[in-house]
XYZ file of N, CA and C in Angstrom:
399
model
N 0.924 -1.358 0.004
C 0.243 0.044 0.031
C 0.679 1.428 -0.192
N 0.345 2.200 -0.985
C 1.142 3.424 -0.843
C 0.674 4.725 -0.022
N 1.390 5.805 0.576
C 1.122 6.435 1.409
C 0.552 7.846 0.407
N -0.334 8.419 0.183
C -0.522 9.187 -0.273
C -0.159 10.781 0.273
N 0.447 11.302 -0.498
C 1.209 12.464 -0.651
C 0.231 13.800 0.288
N 1.042 14.460 1.025
C 0.227 15.693 1.706
C -0.406 16.616 0.815
N -1.496 17.174 0.631
C -2.196 18.304 0.102
C -1.198 19.484 0.600
N -1.576 20.428 -0.083
C -1.163 21.840 -0.110
C -1.261 22.290 1.349
N -2.628 21.797 1.669
C -3.043 22.301 2.647
C -2.449 21.886 3.806
N -2.400 20.574 3.617
C -1.542 19.610 5.217
C -0.145 20.033 5.348
N 0.474 20.493 3.951
C 1.779 21.020 4.073
C 1.727 22.219 4.691
N 0.824 23.098 4.325
C 0.689 24.623 5.287
C 0.537 24.430 6.696
N -0.393 23.452 6.772
C -0.671 23.117 8.345
C 0.612 22.882 8.948
N 1.322 21.859 8.587
C 2.441 21.364 9.186
C 3.474 22.106 9.356
N 3.473 23.055 8.102
C 4.773 24.281 8.419
C 4.172 25.429 9.705
N 2.899 25.534 9.353
C 2.611 26.789 10.999
C 2.907 26.231 11.863
N 2.352 24.683 12.333
C 2.743 24.314 13.270
C 3.860 24.277 13.983
N 5.032 23.938 13.000
C 6.163 23.543 13.298
C 6.924 25.432 14.074
N 6.610 25.823 13.013
C 6.558 27.641 13.150
C 6.269 28.213 14.647
N 4.755 27.589 14.633
C 4.715 28.306 15.865
C 5.123 27.670 17.370
N 5.176 26.501 16.993
C 6.457 25.708 18.128
C 7.684 26.279 18.118
N 8.235 26.824 17.288
C 9.613 27.064 17.317
C 9.584 28.634 17.823
N 8.401 29.623 17.716
C 8.364 30.517 17.951
C 7.884 30.906 19.733
N 7.888 29.843 20.076
C 7.001 29.986 21.402
C 8.190 30.361 22.329
N 7.787 31.028 23.393
C 8.364 31.701 24.391
C 8.968 30.548 25.580
N 10.262 30.755 25.698
C 10.388 29.521 26.557
C 10.154 29.943 28.169
N 9.889 28.620 28.548
C 9.242 29.163 30.476
C 10.525 30.157 30.720
N 10.567 30.953 32.234
C 11.389 31.636 32.672
C 12.392 30.892 33.333
N 13.809 31.505 33.431
C 14.822 30.521 34.100
C 14.172 31.176 35.629
N 14.578 29.979 36.698
C 14.288 30.479 37.653
C 15.616 30.438 38.632
N 16.007 31.504 39.210
C 17.360 31.634 40.290
C 17.059 31.535 41.702
N 17.818 30.895 42.243
C 17.775 31.102 43.567
C 18.696 31.806 44.147
N 17.891 33.073 45.124
C 18.657 34.407 45.601
C 18.660 34.302 46.870
N 19.689 35.101 47.394
C 19.398 35.456 49.156
C 19.288 36.860 49.223
N 18.043 36.673 50.073
C 17.680 38.509 49.991
C 17.205 38.392 51.908
N 17.833 39.000 52.472
C 17.729 39.314 53.875
C 17.877 38.319 54.842
N 18.972 37.263 54.230
C 19.355 36.117 54.912
C 18.403 34.944 54.769
N 17.400 35.130 53.316
C 16.561 33.795 53.078
C 16.958 33.812 51.739
N 17.074 32.808 51.240
C 16.800 32.168 50.222
C 15.751 31.972 49.473
N 15.623 32.679 48.269
C 14.198 32.576 47.628
C 14.284 32.455 46.070
N 13.446 31.825 45.624
C 13.122 31.950 44.203
C 12.927 32.919 43.536
N 13.366 33.295 42.199
C 12.846 34.326 41.272
C 12.936 34.164 39.962
N 12.511 34.885 39.133
C 13.021 34.888 37.815
C 13.943 35.558 37.337
N 15.177 34.840 36.395
C 16.238 35.503 36.016
C 15.501 36.603 35.601
N 16.613 38.105 36.174
C 16.204 39.277 35.488
C 17.671 39.748 34.535
N 17.452 40.024 33.274
C 18.481 40.568 32.755
C 19.465 41.744 33.380
N 20.719 41.963 32.969
C 21.497 42.881 33.111
C 20.495 44.415 32.444
N 20.306 43.666 31.168
C 19.327 45.262 30.256
C 18.414 45.840 31.128
N 17.344 44.559 31.342
C 16.360 45.315 31.935
C 16.670 45.958 33.414
N 17.411 45.394 33.981
C 17.764 45.817 35.717
C 18.126 46.980 35.608
N 19.330 47.177 34.275
C 19.594 48.686 34.548
C 18.517 49.726 34.006
N 17.584 49.469 33.229
C 16.633 50.147 32.587
C 15.822 50.586 33.572
N 15.439 49.543 34.334
C 14.341 49.708 35.458
C 14.957 50.394 36.412
N 16.103 50.497 37.028
C 17.126 51.227 37.796
C 16.951 52.687 36.995
N 17.077 52.715 36.101
C 17.506 54.434 35.505
C 15.770 54.855 35.457
N 14.764 54.025 35.502
C 13.360 53.963 35.679
C 12.999 55.017 36.663
N 13.284 54.047 37.831
C 13.415 54.678 39.166
C 13.755 56.150 39.494
N 15.285 56.161 38.955
C 15.854 57.276 39.407
C 15.322 58.608 38.342
N 14.804 58.623 37.309
C 13.854 59.334 36.381
C 12.783 59.805 37.218
N 12.054 58.548 37.859
C 11.084 59.104 38.510
C 11.094 59.705 40.156
N 12.141 59.337 40.584
C 12.781 60.044 41.558
C 12.942 61.574 41.381
N 13.338 61.895 40.253
C 13.801 63.402 39.901
C 12.489 63.959 39.291
N 11.818 63.525 39.172
C 10.010 63.761 38.690
C 10.064 64.075 37.182
N 11.204 63.179 36.387
C 11.271 63.194 34.728
C 10.257 61.628 34.852
N 9.131 62.280 34.535
C 7.953 60.975 34.087
C 8.473 60.323 32.770
N 8.356 61.201 31.944
C 9.047 60.788 30.520
C 9.922 59.773 30.418
N 11.341 60.279 31.053
C 11.906 59.533 30.896
C 12.143 58.600 31.878
N 11.224 58.071 32.728
C 10.789 57.049 33.479
C 10.011 55.928 32.359
N 9.257 56.636 31.788
C 8.249 55.749 31.149
C 9.578 55.185 29.781
N 10.037 56.030 29.415
C 11.083 55.074 28.402
C 12.039 54.225 28.806
N 12.342 54.318 30.048
C 13.208 53.391 30.838
C 12.797 52.930 31.163
N 11.581 52.254 31.736
C 10.338 51.318 32.228
C 10.058 50.370 30.407
N 9.963 51.105 29.514
C 9.416 50.468 28.262
C 10.758 49.476 27.760
N 12.059 50.196 28.064
C 13.192 49.347 27.399
C 13.323 48.146 28.470
N 13.053 48.529 29.839
C 13.349 47.347 30.443
C 12.161 46.193 30.402
N 11.155 46.304 29.934
C 10.060 45.519 29.464
C 10.431 44.425 28.472
N 11.306 45.160 27.454
C 12.038 44.164 26.567
C 12.614 42.914 27.454
N 13.063 43.147 28.297
C 13.681 41.607 28.925
C 12.611 40.468 29.398
N 11.581 41.467 30.201
C 10.598 40.716 30.599
C 9.283 41.344 30.688
N 8.598 40.836 30.132
C 7.149 42.066 29.859
C 6.109 41.775 31.102
N 6.334 40.329 31.832
C 5.357 39.963 32.898
C 5.929 40.464 34.497
N 6.598 41.340 34.487
C 7.022 42.002 35.734
C 6.057 43.009 36.382
N 5.461 42.395 37.410
C 4.478 43.049 37.786
C 4.325 44.425 38.746
N 5.982 44.498 39.362
C 6.363 45.847 40.004
C 6.566 46.713 38.530
N 7.593 46.355 37.829
C 7.438 47.195 36.404
C 6.492 47.927 35.882
N 5.293 47.029 35.603
C 3.964 47.417 34.977
C 3.193 48.307 35.734
N 3.118 48.564 37.269
C 2.801 49.289 38.078
C 3.358 50.250 37.761
N 5.034 50.320 38.337
C 5.268 51.770 37.785
C 5.170 52.598 36.653
N 5.317 51.515 35.405
C 5.037 51.933 34.200
C 3.615 52.583 34.385
N 2.545 52.013 35.219
C 1.206 53.110 34.928
C 1.079 54.085 35.521
N 2.065 54.166 36.688
C 2.041 55.287 37.476
C 2.763 56.342 36.953
N 4.010 56.121 35.954
C 4.323 56.939 35.109
C 3.440 57.823 34.056
N 2.776 56.631 33.391
C 1.898 57.144 32.542
C 0.738 58.236 32.751
N 0.431 57.856 33.964
C -0.587 58.666 34.691
C -0.415 60.082 35.191
N 1.055 60.156 35.492
C 1.696 61.324 35.704
C 1.786 62.255 34.457
N 2.078 61.509 33.327
C 2.382 62.325 32.346
C 0.549 62.592 31.784
N -0.498 62.435 32.612
C -1.655 62.303 31.657
C -1.850 61.337 30.353
N -1.524 60.505 30.639
C -1.548 59.050 29.439
C -2.712 58.400 29.893
N -3.749 58.621 30.151
C -4.465 57.706 30.934
C -4.812 56.468 30.598
N -5.011 56.479 28.959
C -5.129 55.145 28.337
C -4.079 54.031 28.316
N -2.918 54.334 28.202
C -1.679 53.536 28.212
C -1.566 53.202 30.018
N -1.731 54.287 30.959
C -1.763 54.050 32.360
C -2.529 52.745 32.764
N -3.950 53.113 32.174
C -4.688 51.785 32.662
C -4.334 50.496 31.814
N -3.894 50.730 30.442
C -3.804 49.308 30.218
C -2.335 48.637 30.837
N -1.531 49.659 31.408
C -0.838 48.942 31.908
C -0.666 48.171 33.427
N -1.621 49.021 34.223
C -2.324 48.503 35.416
C -3.234 47.347 35.418
N -4.045 47.458 34.079
C -4.657 46.050 33.827
C -4.015 44.920 33.829
N -2.625 45.256 32.907
C -2.117 43.969 32.728
C -1.296 43.677 34.127
N -1.002 44.370 34.867
C -0.294 44.325 36.042
C -1.038 43.665 37.256
N -2.467 44.159 37.286
C -3.593 43.497 37.723
C -3.954 41.922 37.562
N -3.779 41.689 36.001
C -4.010 40.415 35.703
C -2.870 39.411 35.857
N -1.662 39.791 36.398
C -0.821 39.022 36.681
C -0.167 38.984 38.228
N -0.985 40.076 39.159
C -0.867 39.620 40.238
C -1.519 40.846 40.968
N -2.938 40.386 40.884
C -4.137 41.416 41.704
C -3.968 41.553 43.121
N -3.061 40.328 43.912
C -3.139 40.554 45.333
C -1.666 41.426 45.499
N -0.727 41.605 44.488
C 0.240 42.235 44.910
C 0.464 43.608 45.455
N 1.312 43.868 46.879
C 0.657 45.265 47.168
C 1.264 46.220 46.456
N 2.352 46.018 45.253
C 2.768 46.990 44.715
C 1.839 47.427 43.443
N 0.961 46.649 43.067
C -0.315 46.775 42.135
C -1.314 47.636 43.126
N -1.871 47.136 44.445
C -2.939 47.723 45.149
C -2.447 49.137 45.328
N -1.078 49.478 45.720
C -0.768 50.546 45.872
C -1.058 51.523 44.420
N -0.842 50.944 43.441
C -0.643 51.989 41.955
C -2.275 51.781 41.785
N -3.059 51.311 41.744
C -4.535 51.151 42.183
C -5.240 52.318 42.880
N -4.887 52.461 43.831
C -5.220 53.686 45.406
C -4.350 54.990 44.431
N -3.429 55.010 44.061
C -2.667 56.315 43.984
C -3.117 56.727 42.808
N -3.589 56.198 41.539
C -3.992 56.180 40.669
C -5.520 56.971 40.298
N -6.563 56.275 41.223
C -7.731 56.462 41.929
C -7.623 57.974 42.354
N -6.967 57.974 43.420
C -6.507 59.081 44.047
C -6.141 60.166 43.157
N -5.249 60.518 42.612
C -4.666 61.275 41.876
C -5.860 61.702 40.738
N -7.274 60.896 40.277
C -8.057 60.997 39.302
C -9.694 61.691 40.251
N -8.846 61.659 41.322
C -10.428 62.231 42.357
C -11.339 61.164 42.649
N -10.680 59.648 42.469
C -11.932 59.000 42.576
C -11.718 58.047 43.781
N -12.292 58.776 45.127
C -11.778 58.386 46.433
C -12.737 57.503 46.884
């Protein structure tokens, strides 16, 4: 018995499946660190992302919210799912009056870690800034 050759649709489906598997994000690398004398597990953060997060923190401390947004956005290229980073980005967008972008970043942070203190703080600060007490 002979095997039937794949149709064009079958070849296309096979190619699409192989492509989607090759483009899938690998799972985050978990690192063990010592923090305050306690060993904790956490995701690896690239030096590039960490540098730009710190630049964003310094810019925000100076009141340079545009610089903070730019630095935080660069930090996101390393890991898009950092809740603290998203909460800080939302606060900086809001300080610039970019409400839609602030709401989008905050919604993403809330989806990733709704119970996190930094997310709840950002929610409260944005509500207070908008007069929603």
